[in-house]
Amino acid sequence: MKTWLVIGLALLCAASSWAGEAPPLAEDPVVEQRLNVISEELRCLVCQNESLAGSRADLALDLRREIRGLIKANKTDQEIMEFMVSRYGDFVLYRPPVKPVTWLLWFGPLVLLIGAVVALVRMVRGSARDPSSPTLDTAQREKAQRLLKEADPS
């Protein structure tokens, strides 16, 4: 058994020594660096919570290919961003501009939080003032006081 283990490990080591160097992923590293910077600022339209650079969705791959083509066509970063926004709207930006159309994106979560806090406070205050909540009459109150005094060891 040990012999087979030693032979297996030797073969594994020998196989790993045949591994070659990985070919470069990019034809032009400058283009790829610009692509990464731009795609970090864009949202994947499929994943929605992931940047275009980190997404593995098919649409994200297509959009990165499109951006790569625009970079090779000597478009500026601003022109590429404007192209993406004109095609997909402000939602494609991770930091959309604050304007009336995007107010819901910027202030919606805050409005929901404030609404939830107000509803919670009203619910708590309302239940404290509710006249239908059970109250003790004098006899019940005296009995409760008596029971508490009997249970108190001091």
PDB file of N, CA, C and O in Angstrom, residues 1-74:
ATOM      1  N   MET A   1       0.823  -1.183   0.000  1.00  0.00           N
ATOM      2  CA  MET A   1       0.000   0.000   0.000  1.00  0.00           C
ATOM      3  C   MET A   1       0.872   1.253   0.000  1.00  0.00           C
ATOM      4  O   MET A   1       0.610   2.184  -0.725  1.00  0.00           O
ATOM      5  N   LYS A   2       1.907   1.255   0.848  1.00  0.00           N
ATOM      6  CA  LYS A   2       2.794   2.409   0.914  1.00  0.00           C
ATOM      7  C   LYS A   2       3.548   2.586  -0.392  1.00  0.00           C
ATOM      8  O   LYS A   2       3.831   3.708  -0.813  1.00  0.00           O
ATOM      9  N   THR A   3       3.870   1.477  -1.037  1.00  0.00           N
ATOM     10  CA  THR A   3       4.591   1.542  -2.308  1.00  0.00           C
ATOM     11  C   THR A   3       3.752   2.270  -3.348  1.00  0.00           C
ATOM     12  O   THR A   3       4.267   3.118  -4.092  1.00  0.00           O
ATOM     13  N   TRP A   4       2.469   1.935  -3.404  1.00  0.00           N
ATOM     14  CA  TRP A   4       1.588   2.585  -4.381  1.00  0.00           C
ATOM     15  C   TRP A   4       1.427   4.070  -4.076  1.00  0.00           C
ATOM     16  O   TRP A   4       1.347   4.895  -4.989  1.00  0.00           O
ATOM     17  N   LEU A   5       1.414   4.419  -2.818  1.00  0.00           N
ATOM     18  CA  LEU A   5       1.298   5.817  -2.427  1.00  0.00           C
ATOM     19  C   LEU A   5       2.542   6.592  -2.862  1.00  0.00           C
ATOM     20  O   LEU A   5       2.441   7.697  -3.402  1.00  0.00           O
ATOM     21  N   VAL A   6       3.705   6.010  -2.659  1.00  0.00           N
ATOM     22  CA  VAL A   6       4.962   6.654  -3.057  1.00  0.00           C
ATOM     23  C   VAL A   6       5.012   6.795  -4.573  1.00  0.00           C
ATOM     24  O   VAL A   6       5.398   7.850  -5.106  1.00  0.00           O
ATOM     25  N   ILE A   7       4.604   5.758  -5.298  1.00  0.00           N
ATOM     26  CA  ILE A   7       4.608   5.817  -6.771  1.00  0.00           C
ATOM     27  C   ILE A   7       3.621   6.896  -7.243  1.00  0.00           C
ATOM     28  O   ILE A   7       3.934   7.683  -8.151  1.00  0.00           O
ATOM     29  N   GLY A   8       2.452   6.955  -6.621  1.00  0.00           N
ATOM     30  CA  GLY A   8       1.452   7.958  -6.997  1.00  0.00           C
ATOM     31  C   GLY A   8       1.957   9.371  -6.773  1.00  0.00           C
ATOM     32  O   GLY A   8       1.783  10.252  -7.624  1.00  0.00           O
ATOM     33  N   LEU A   9       2.580   9.606  -5.642  1.00  0.00           N
ATOM     34  CA  LEU A   9       3.129  10.936  -5.369  1.00  0.00           C
ATOM     35  C   LEU A   9       4.249  11.289  -6.339  1.00  0.00           C
ATOM     36  O   LEU A   9       4.366  12.435  -6.788  1.00  0.00           O
ATOM     37  N   ALA A  10       5.092  10.310  -6.686  1.00  0.00           N
ATOM     38  CA  ALA A  10       6.173  10.563  -7.639  1.00  0.00           C
ATOM     39  C   ALA A  10       5.611  10.918  -9.010  1.00  0.00           C
ATOM     40  O   ALA A  10       6.103  11.836  -9.679  1.00  0.00           O
ATOM     41  N   LEU A  11       4.574  10.204  -9.438  1.00  0.00           N
ATOM     42  CA  LEU A  11       3.953  10.520 -10.727  1.00  0.00           C
ATOM     43  C   LEU A  11       3.296  11.897 -10.716  1.00  0.00           C
ATOM     44  O   LEU A  11       3.346  12.629 -11.701  1.00  0.00           O
ATOM     45  N   LEU A  12       2.674  12.242  -9.592  1.00  0.00           N
ATOM     46  CA  LEU A  12       2.037  13.551  -9.473  1.00  0.00           C
ATOM     47  C   LEU A  12       3.073  14.663  -9.570  1.00  0.00           C
ATOM     48  O   LEU A  12       2.871  15.669 -10.255  1.00  0.00           O
ATOM     49  N   CYS A  13       4.184  14.489  -8.894  1.00  0.00           N
ATOM     50  CA  CYS A  13       5.266  15.484  -8.966  1.00  0.00           C
ATOM     51  C   CYS A  13       5.833  15.579 -10.377  1.00  0.00           C
ATOM     52  O   CYS A  13       6.129  16.666 -10.863  1.00  0.00           O
ATOM     53  N   ALA A  14       5.983  14.440 -11.037  1.00  0.00           N
ATOM     54  CA  ALA A  14       6.523  14.434 -12.394  1.00  0.00           C
ATOM     55  C   ALA A  14       5.553  15.122 -13.351  1.00  0.00           C
ATOM     56  O   ALA A  14       5.968  15.875 -14.242  1.00  0.00           O
ATOM     57  N   ALA A  15       4.254  14.895 -13.175  1.00  0.00           N
ATOM     58  CA  ALA A  15       3.259  15.504 -14.066  1.00  0.00           C
ATOM     59  C   ALA A  15       3.226  17.014 -13.891  1.00  0.00           C
ATOM     60  O   ALA A  15       3.080  17.759 -14.859  1.00  0.00           O
ATOM     61  N   SER A  16       3.397  17.482 -12.664  1.00  0.00           N
ATOM     62  CA  SER A  16       3.354  18.929 -12.441  1.00  0.00           C
ATOM     63  C   SER A  16       4.590  19.613 -13.020  1.00  0.00           C
ATOM     64  O   SER A  16       4.557  20.789 -13.338  1.00  0.00           O
ATOM     65  N   SER A  17       5.677  18.888 -13.171  1.00  0.00           N
ATOM     66  CA  SER A  17       6.873  19.500 -13.739  1.00  0.00           C
ATOM     67  C   SER A  17       6.731  19.724 -15.241  1.00  0.00           C
ATOM     68  O   SER A  17       7.466  20.501 -15.823  1.00  0.00           O
ATOM     69  N   TRP A  18       5.772  19.070 -15.884  1.00  0.00           N
ATOM     70  CA  TRP A  18       5.554  19.259 -17.311  1.00  0.00           C
ATOM     71  C   TRP A  18       4.661  20.459 -17.600  1.00  0.00           C
ATOM     72  O   TRP A  18       4.497  20.839 -18.744  1.00  0.00           O
ATOM     73  N   ALA A  19       4.071  21.018 -16.569  1.00  0.00           N
ATOM     74  CA  ALA A  19       3.165  22.144 -16.782  1.00  0.00           C
ATOM     75  C   ALA A  19       3.942  23.311 -17.365  1.00  0.00           C
ATOM     76  O   ALA A  19       5.024  23.653 -16.916  1.00  0.00           O
ATOM     77  N   GLY A  20       3.366  23.914 -18.391  1.00  0.00           N
ATOM     78  CA  GLY A  20       4.010  25.055 -19.035  1.00  0.00           C
ATOM     79  C   GLY A  20       3.531  26.358 -18.422  1.00  0.00           C
ATOM     80  O   GLY A  20       2.649  26.395 -17.577  1.00  0.00           O
ATOM     81  N   GLU A  21       4.122  27.431 -18.874  1.00  0.00           N
ATOM     82  CA  GLU A  21       3.717  28.744 -18.397  1.00  0.00           C
ATOM     83  C   GLU A  21       2.411  29.129 -19.082  1.00  0.00           C
ATOM     84  O   GLU A  21       2.219  28.870 -20.271  1.00  0.00           O
ATOM     85  N   ALA A  22       1.527  29.752 -18.322  1.00  0.00           N
ATOM     86  CA  ALA A  22       0.232  30.149 -18.870  1.00  0.00           C
ATOM     87  C   ALA A  22       0.424  31.265 -19.899  1.00  0.00           C
ATOM     88  O   ALA A  22       1.220  32.179 -19.684  1.00  0.00           O
ATOM     89  N   PRO A  23      -0.282  31.182 -21.005  1.00  0.00           N
ATOM     90  CA  PRO A  23      -0.168  32.250 -21.997  1.00  0.00           C
ATOM     91  C   PRO A  23      -0.811  33.529 -21.458  1.00  0.00           C
ATOM     92  O   PRO A  23      -1.727  33.470 -20.643  1.00  0.00           O
ATOM     93  N   PRO A  24      -0.342  34.686 -21.880  1.00  0.00           N
ATOM     94  CA  PRO A  24      -0.931  35.934 -21.396  1.00  0.00           C
ATOM     95  C   PRO A  24      -2.402  36.032 -21.823  1.00  0.00           C
ATOM     96  O   PRO A  24      -2.763  35.624 -22.920  1.00  0.00           O
ATOM     97  N   LEU A  25      -3.223  36.583 -20.937  1.00  0.00           N
ATOM     98  CA  LEU A  25      -4.647  36.699 -21.222  1.00  0.00           C
ATOM     99  C   LEU A  25      -4.957  37.845 -22.170  1.00  0.00           C
ATOM    100  O   LEU A  25      -5.960  37.827 -22.867  1.00  0.00           O
ATOM    101  N   ALA A  26      -4.126  38.838 -22.170  1.00  0.00           N
ATOM    102  CA  ALA A  26      -4.420  40.034 -22.960  1.00  0.00           C
ATOM    103  C   ALA A  26      -3.398  40.224 -24.066  1.00  0.00           C
ATOM    104  O   ALA A  26      -2.226  39.955 -23.895  1.00  0.00           O
ATOM    105  N   GLU A  27      -3.910  40.716 -25.176  1.00  0.00           N
ATOM    106  CA  GLU A  27      -2.988  41.066 -26.261  1.00  0.00           C
ATOM    107  C   GLU A  27      -2.194  42.305 -25.868  1.00  0.00           C
ATOM    108  O   GLU A  27      -1.005  42.376 -26.098  1.00  0.00           O
ATOM    109  N   ASP A  28      -2.905  43.263 -25.276  1.00  0.00           N
ATOM    110  CA  ASP A  28      -2.291  44.533 -24.903  1.00  0.00           C
ATOM    111  C   ASP A  28      -2.588  44.820 -23.428  1.00  0.00           C
ATOM    112  O   ASP A  28      -3.733  45.085 -23.075  1.00  0.00           O
ATOM    113  N   PRO A  29      -1.597  44.781 -22.563  1.00  0.00           N
ATOM    114  CA  PRO A  29      -1.848  44.999 -21.129  1.00  0.00           C
ATOM    115  C   PRO A  29      -2.400  46.388 -20.816  1.00  0.00           C
ATOM    116  O   PRO A  29      -3.149  46.558 -19.868  1.00  0.00           O
ATOM    117  N   VAL A  30      -2.057  47.395 -21.618  1.00  0.00           N
ATOM    118  CA  VAL A  30      -2.563  48.750 -21.384  1.00  0.00           C
ATOM    119  C   VAL A  30      -4.073  48.784 -21.608  1.00  0.00           C
ATOM    120  O   VAL A  30      -4.822  49.377 -20.822  1.00  0.00           O
ATOM    121  N   VAL A  31      -4.541  48.124 -22.672  1.00  0.00           N
ATOM    122  CA  VAL A  31      -5.975  48.058 -22.963  1.00  0.00           C
ATOM    123  C   VAL A  31      -6.689  47.321 -21.831  1.00  0.00           C
ATOM    124  O   VAL A  31      -7.747  47.750 -21.362  1.00  0.00           O
ATOM    125  N   GLU A  32      -6.104  46.230 -21.375  1.00  0.00           N
ATOM    126  CA  GLU A  32      -6.731  45.457 -20.313  1.00  0.00           C
ATOM    127  C   GLU A  32      -6.784  46.231 -19.001  1.00  0.00           C
ATOM    128  O   GLU A  32      -7.756  46.131 -18.259  1.00  0.00           O
ATOM    129  N   GLN A  33      -5.751  47.019 -18.730  1.00  0.00           N
ATOM    130  CA  GLN A  33      -5.757  47.816 -17.508  1.00  0.00           C
ATOM    131  C   GLN A  33      -6.855  48.874 -17.576  1.00  0.00           C
ATOM    132  O   GLN A  33      -7.586  49.075 -16.612  1.00  0.00           O
ATOM    133  N   ARG A  34      -6.983  49.540 -18.712  1.00  0.00           N
ATOM    134  CA  ARG A  34      -8.068  50.525 -18.879  1.00  0.00           C
ATOM    135  C   ARG A  34      -9.424  49.855 -18.797  1.00  0.00           C
ATOM    136  O   ARG A  34     -10.360  50.385 -18.202  1.00  0.00           O
ATOM    137  N   LEU A  35      -9.544  48.671 -19.386  1.00  0.00           N
ATOM    138  CA  LEU A  35     -10.798  47.924 -19.337  1.00  0.00           C
ATOM    139  C   LEU A  35     -11.172  47.624 -17.891  1.00  0.00           C
ATOM    140  O   LEU A  35     -12.333  47.774 -17.499  1.00  0.00           O
ATOM    141  N   ASN A  36     -10.204  47.198 -17.075  1.00  0.00           N
ATOM    142  CA  ASN A  36     -10.484  46.889 -15.674  1.00  0.00           C
ATOM    143  C   ASN A  36     -10.923  48.125 -14.906  1.00  0.00           C
ATOM    144  O   ASN A  36     -11.849  48.057 -14.098  1.00  0.00           O
ATOM    145  N   VAL A  37     -10.272  49.251 -15.140  1.00  0.00           N
ATOM    146  CA  VAL A  37     -10.638  50.492 -14.442  1.00  0.00           C
ATOM    147  C   VAL A  37     -12.060  50.900 -14.803  1.00  0.00           C
ATOM    148  O   VAL A  37     -12.870  51.235 -13.933  1.00  0.00           O
ATOM    149  N   ILE A  38     -12.395  50.846 -16.076  1.00  0.00           N
ATOM    150  CA  ILE A  38     -13.732  51.250 -16.522  1.00  0.00           C
ATOM    151  C   ILE A  38     -14.782  50.265 -16.035  1.00  0.00           C
ATOM    152  O   ILE A  38     -15.836  50.655 -15.533  1.00  0.00           O
ATOM    153  N   SER A  39     -14.502  48.972 -16.156  1.00  0.00           N
ATOM    154  CA  SER A  39     -15.518  47.983 -15.799  1.00  0.00           C
ATOM    155  C   SER A  39     -15.737  47.875 -14.292  1.00  0.00           C
ATOM    156  O   SER A  39     -16.762  47.366 -13.857  1.00  0.00           O
ATOM    157  N   GLU A  40     -14.808  48.369 -13.475  1.00  0.00           N
ATOM    158  CA  GLU A  40     -15.034  48.426 -12.025  1.00  0.00           C
ATOM    159  C   GLU A  40     -16.083  49.477 -11.681  1.00  0.00           C
ATOM    160  O   GLU A  40     -16.729  49.394 -10.649  1.00  0.00           O
ATOM    161  N   GLU A  41     -16.252  50.469 -12.545  1.00  0.00           N
ATOM    162  CA  GLU A  41     -17.226  51.538 -12.308  1.00  0.00           C
ATOM    163  C   GLU A  41     -18.610  51.180 -12.831  1.00  0.00           C
ATOM    164  O   GLU A  41     -19.555  51.936 -12.621  1.00  0.00           O
ATOM    165  N   LEU A  42     -18.716  50.056 -13.528  1.00  0.00           N
ATOM    166  CA  LEU A  42     -19.994  49.669 -14.129  1.00  0.00           C
ATOM    167  C   LEU A  42     -20.572  48.452 -13.420  1.00  0.00           C
ATOM    168  O   LEU A  42     -19.853  47.574 -12.983  1.00  0.00           O
ATOM    169  N   ARG A  43     -21.905  48.410 -13.363  1.00  0.00           N
ATOM    170  CA  ARG A  43     -22.623  47.326 -12.699  1.00  0.00           C
ATOM    171  C   ARG A  43     -22.985  46.260 -13.731  1.00  0.00           C
ATOM    172  O   ARG A  43     -23.382  46.571 -14.844  1.00  0.00           O
ATOM    173  N   CYS A  44     -22.860  45.003 -13.333  1.00  0.00           N
ATOM    174  CA  CYS A  44     -23.317  43.919 -14.203  1.00  0.00           C
ATOM    175  C   CYS A  44     -24.842  43.963 -14.226  1.00  0.00           C
ATOM    176  O   CYS A  44     -25.489  43.970 -13.180  1.00  0.00           O
ATOM    177  N   LEU A  45     -25.416  43.988 -15.397  1.00  0.00           N
ATOM    178  CA  LEU A  45     -26.862  44.107 -15.522  1.00  0.00           C
ATOM    179  C   LEU A  45     -27.579  42.809 -15.195  1.00  0.00           C
ATOM    180  O   LEU A  45     -28.774  42.812 -14.935  1.00  0.00           O
ATOM    181  N   VAL A  46     -26.863  41.707 -15.172  1.00  0.00           N
ATOM    182  CA  VAL A  46     -27.461  40.420 -14.807  1.00  0.00           C
ATOM    183  C   VAL A  46     -27.355  40.210 -13.302  1.00  0.00           C
ATOM    184  O   VAL A  46     -28.344  39.922 -12.631  1.00  0.00           O
ATOM    185  N   CYS A  47     -26.155  40.366 -12.760  1.00  0.00           N
ATOM    186  CA  CYS A  47     -25.918  40.119 -11.327  1.00  0.00           C
ATOM    187  C   CYS A  47     -26.420  41.270 -10.463  1.00  0.00           C
ATOM    188  O   CYS A  47     -26.899  41.054  -9.362  1.00  0.00           O
ATOM    189  N   GLN A  48     -26.295  42.490 -10.917  1.00  0.00           N
ATOM    190  CA  GLN A  48     -26.748  43.726 -10.299  1.00  0.00           C
ATOM    191  C   GLN A  48     -26.015  44.095  -9.017  1.00  0.00           C
ATOM    192  O   GLN A  48     -26.032  45.235  -8.626  1.00  0.00           O
ATOM    193  N   ASN A  49     -25.417  43.190  -8.324  1.00  0.00           N
ATOM    194  CA  ASN A  49     -24.674  43.542  -7.115  1.00  0.00           C
ATOM    195  C   ASN A  49     -23.179  43.288  -7.311  1.00  0.00           C
ATOM    196  O   ASN A  49     -22.436  43.244  -6.360  1.00  0.00           O
ATOM    197  N   GLU A  50     -22.780  43.129  -8.534  1.00  0.00           N
ATOM    198  CA  GLU A  50     -21.395  42.814  -8.857  1.00  0.00           C
ATOM    199  C   GLU A  50     -20.928  43.761  -9.955  1.00  0.00           C
ATOM    200  O   GLU A  50     -21.702  44.173 -10.804  1.00  0.00           O
ATOM    201  N   SER A  51     -19.664  44.117  -9.910  1.00  0.00           N
ATOM    202  CA  SER A  51     -19.148  44.987 -10.962  1.00  0.00           C
ATOM    203  C   SER A  51     -19.009  44.192 -12.257  1.00  0.00           C
ATOM    204  O   SER A  51     -18.975  42.965 -12.256  1.00  0.00           O
ATOM    205  N   LEU A  52     -18.931  44.923 -13.325  1.00  0.00           N
ATOM    206  CA  LEU A  52     -18.765  44.297 -14.632  1.00  0.00           C
ATOM    207  C   LEU A  52     -17.433  43.547 -14.699  1.00  0.00           C
ATOM    208  O   LEU A  52     -17.327  42.511 -15.346  1.00  0.00           O
ATOM    209  N   ALA A  53     -16.438  44.054 -13.980  1.00  0.00           N
ATOM    210  CA  ALA A  53     -15.114  43.409 -13.984  1.00  0.00           C
ATOM    211  C   ALA A  53     -15.142  42.058 -13.278  1.00  0.00           C
ATOM    212  O   ALA A  53     -14.447  41.132 -13.681  1.00  0.00           O
ATOM    213  N   GLY A  54     -15.950  41.919 -12.237  1.00  0.00           N
ATOM    214  CA  GLY A  54     -15.958  40.686 -11.467  1.00  0.00           C
ATOM    215  C   GLY A  54     -16.985  39.669 -11.907  1.00  0.00           C
ATOM    216  O   GLY A  54     -16.979  38.537 -11.439  1.00  0.00           O
ATOM    217  N   SER A  55     -17.872  40.046 -12.808  1.00  0.00           N
ATOM    218  CA  SER A  55     -18.962  39.157 -13.195  1.00  0.00           C
ATOM    219  C   SER A  55     -18.526  38.155 -14.255  1.00  0.00           C
ATOM    220  O   SER A  55     -17.727  38.457 -15.126  1.00  0.00           O
ATOM    221  N   ARG A  56     -19.082  36.961 -14.174  1.00  0.00           N
ATOM    222  CA  ARG A  56     -18.824  35.916 -15.169  1.00  0.00           C
ATOM    223  C   ARG A  56     -20.049  35.654 -16.039  1.00  0.00           C
ATOM    224  O   ARG A  56     -20.086  34.674 -16.779  1.00  0.00           O
ATOM    225  N   ALA A  57     -21.055  36.516 -15.967  1.00  0.00           N
ATOM    226  CA  ALA A  57     -22.260  36.345 -16.779  1.00  0.00           C
ATOM    227  C   ALA A  57     -21.924  36.567 -18.255  1.00  0.00           C
ATOM    228  O   ALA A  57     -20.996  37.306 -18.597  1.00  0.00           O
ATOM    229  N   ASP A  58     -22.676  35.919 -19.132  1.00  0.00           N
ATOM    230  CA  ASP A  58     -22.425  36.050 -20.572  1.00  0.00           C
ATOM    231  C   ASP A  58     -22.556  37.500 -21.031  1.00  0.00           C
ATOM    232  O   ASP A  58     -21.760  37.971 -21.852  1.00  0.00           O
ATOM    233  N   LEU A  59     -23.555  38.210 -20.498  1.00  0.00           N
ATOM    234  CA  LEU A  59     -23.730  39.613 -20.878  1.00  0.00           C
ATOM    235  C   LEU A  59     -22.530  40.442 -20.446  1.00  0.00           C
ATOM    236  O   LEU A  59     -22.071  41.317 -21.188  1.00  0.00           O
ATOM    237  N   ALA A  60     -21.990  40.159 -19.266  1.00  0.00           N
ATOM    238  CA  ALA A  60     -20.812  40.891 -18.789  1.00  0.00           C
ATOM    239  C   ALA A  60     -19.618  40.641 -19.708  1.00  0.00           C
ATOM    240  O   ALA A  60     -18.853  41.566 -20.014  1.00  0.00           O
ATOM    241  N   LEU A  61     -19.450  39.413 -20.154  1.00  0.00           N
ATOM    242  CA  LEU A  61     -18.356  39.112 -21.094  1.00  0.00           C
ATOM    243  C   LEU A  61     -18.539  39.888 -22.394  1.00  0.00           C
ATOM    244  O   LEU A  61     -17.584  40.441 -22.948  1.00  0.00           O
ATOM    245  N   ASP A  62     -19.794  39.953 -22.892  1.00  0.00           N
ATOM    246  CA  ASP A  62     -20.071  40.706 -24.116  1.00  0.00           C
ATOM    247  C   ASP A  62     -19.808  42.197 -23.921  1.00  0.00           C
ATOM    248  O   ASP A  62     -19.249  42.855 -24.804  1.00  0.00           O
ATOM    249  N   LEU A  63     -20.214  42.727 -22.773  1.00  0.00           N
ATOM    250  CA  LEU A  63     -20.001  44.152 -22.516  1.00  0.00           C
ATOM    251  C   LEU A  63     -18.516  44.476 -22.384  1.00  0.00           C
ATOM    252  O   LEU A  63     -18.060  45.515 -22.871  1.00  0.00           O
ATOM    253  N   ARG A  64     -17.763  43.606 -21.744  1.00  0.00           N
ATOM    254  CA  ARG A  64     -16.313  43.836 -21.664  1.00  0.00           C
ATOM    255  C   ARG A  64     -15.679  43.787 -23.054  1.00  0.00           C
ATOM    256  O   ARG A  64     -14.776  44.564 -23.363  1.00  0.00           O
ATOM    257  N   ARG A  65     -16.158  42.879 -23.901  1.00  0.00           N
ATOM    258  CA  ARG A  65     -15.659  42.807 -25.280  1.00  0.00           C
ATOM    259  C   ARG A  65     -15.986  44.113 -26.026  1.00  0.00           C
ATOM    260  O   ARG A  65     -15.154  44.653 -26.759  1.00  0.00           O
ATOM    261  N   GLU A  66     -17.193  44.637 -25.780  1.00  0.00           N
ATOM    262  CA  GLU A  66     -17.608  45.900 -26.413  1.00  0.00           C
ATOM    263  C   GLU A  66     -16.737  47.056 -25.927  1.00  0.00           C
ATOM    264  O   GLU A  66     -16.283  47.879 -26.726  1.00  0.00           O
ATOM    265  N   ILE A  67     -16.478  47.103 -24.627  1.00  0.00           N
ATOM    266  CA  ILE A  67     -15.635  48.165 -24.067  1.00  0.00           C
ATOM    267  C   ILE A  67     -14.216  48.056 -24.606  1.00  0.00           C
ATOM    268  O   ILE A  67     -13.581  49.059 -24.952  1.00  0.00           O
ATOM    269  N   ARG A  68     -13.716  46.829 -24.717  1.00  0.00           N
ATOM    270  CA  ARG A  68     -12.375  46.613 -25.273  1.00  0.00           C
ATOM    271  C   ARG A  68     -12.302  47.163 -26.701  1.00  0.00           C
ATOM    272  O   ARG A  68     -11.331  47.816 -27.086  1.00  0.00           O
ATOM    273  N   GLY A  69     -13.363  46.937 -27.482  1.00  0.00           N
ATOM    274  CA  GLY A  69     -13.405  47.466 -28.849  1.00  0.00           C
ATOM    275  C   GLY A  69     -13.427  48.984 -28.874  1.00  0.00           C
ATOM    276  O   GLY A  69     -12.776  49.609 -29.722  1.00  0.00           O
ATOM    277  N   LEU A  70     -14.165  49.592 -27.941  1.00  0.00           N
ATOM    278  CA  LEU A  70     -14.205  51.055 -27.876  1.00  0.00           C
ATOM    279  C   LEU A  70     -12.853  51.627 -27.464  1.00  0.00           C
ATOM    280  O   LEU A  70     -12.439  52.683 -27.956  1.00  0.00           O
ATOM    281  N   ILE A  71     -12.157  50.941 -26.563  1.00  0.00           N
ATOM    282  CA  ILE A  71     -10.827  51.394 -26.160  1.00  0.00           C
ATOM    283  C   ILE A  71      -9.872  51.332 -27.344  1.00  0.00           C
ATOM    284  O   ILE A  71      -9.097  52.262 -27.588  1.00  0.00           O
ATOM    285  N   LYS A  72      -9.950  50.244 -28.117  1.00  0.00           N
ATOM    286  CA  LYS A  72      -9.078  50.108 -29.294  1.00  0.00           C
ATOM    287  C   LYS A  72      -9.434  51.121 -30.370  1.00  0.00           C
ATOM    288  O   LYS A  72      -8.598  51.461 -31.207  1.00  0.00           O
ATOM    289  N   ALA A  73     -10.697  51.625 -30.335  1.00  0.00           N
ATOM    290  CA  ALA A  73     -11.123  52.652 -31.295  1.00  0.00           C
ATOM    291  C   ALA A  73     -10.764  54.047 -30.793  1.00  0.00           C
ATOM    292  O   ALA A  73     -11.258  55.044 -31.326  1.00  0.00           O
ATOM    293  N   ASN A  74      -9.904  54.110 -29.769  1.00  0.00           N
ATOM    294  CA  ASN A  74      -9.398  55.370 -29.212  1.00  0.00           C
ATOM    295  C   ASN A  74     -10.477  56.257 -28.612  1.00  0.00           C
ATOM    296  O   ASN A  74     -10.385  57.475 -28.677  1.00  0.00           O
TER     297      ASN A  74
END
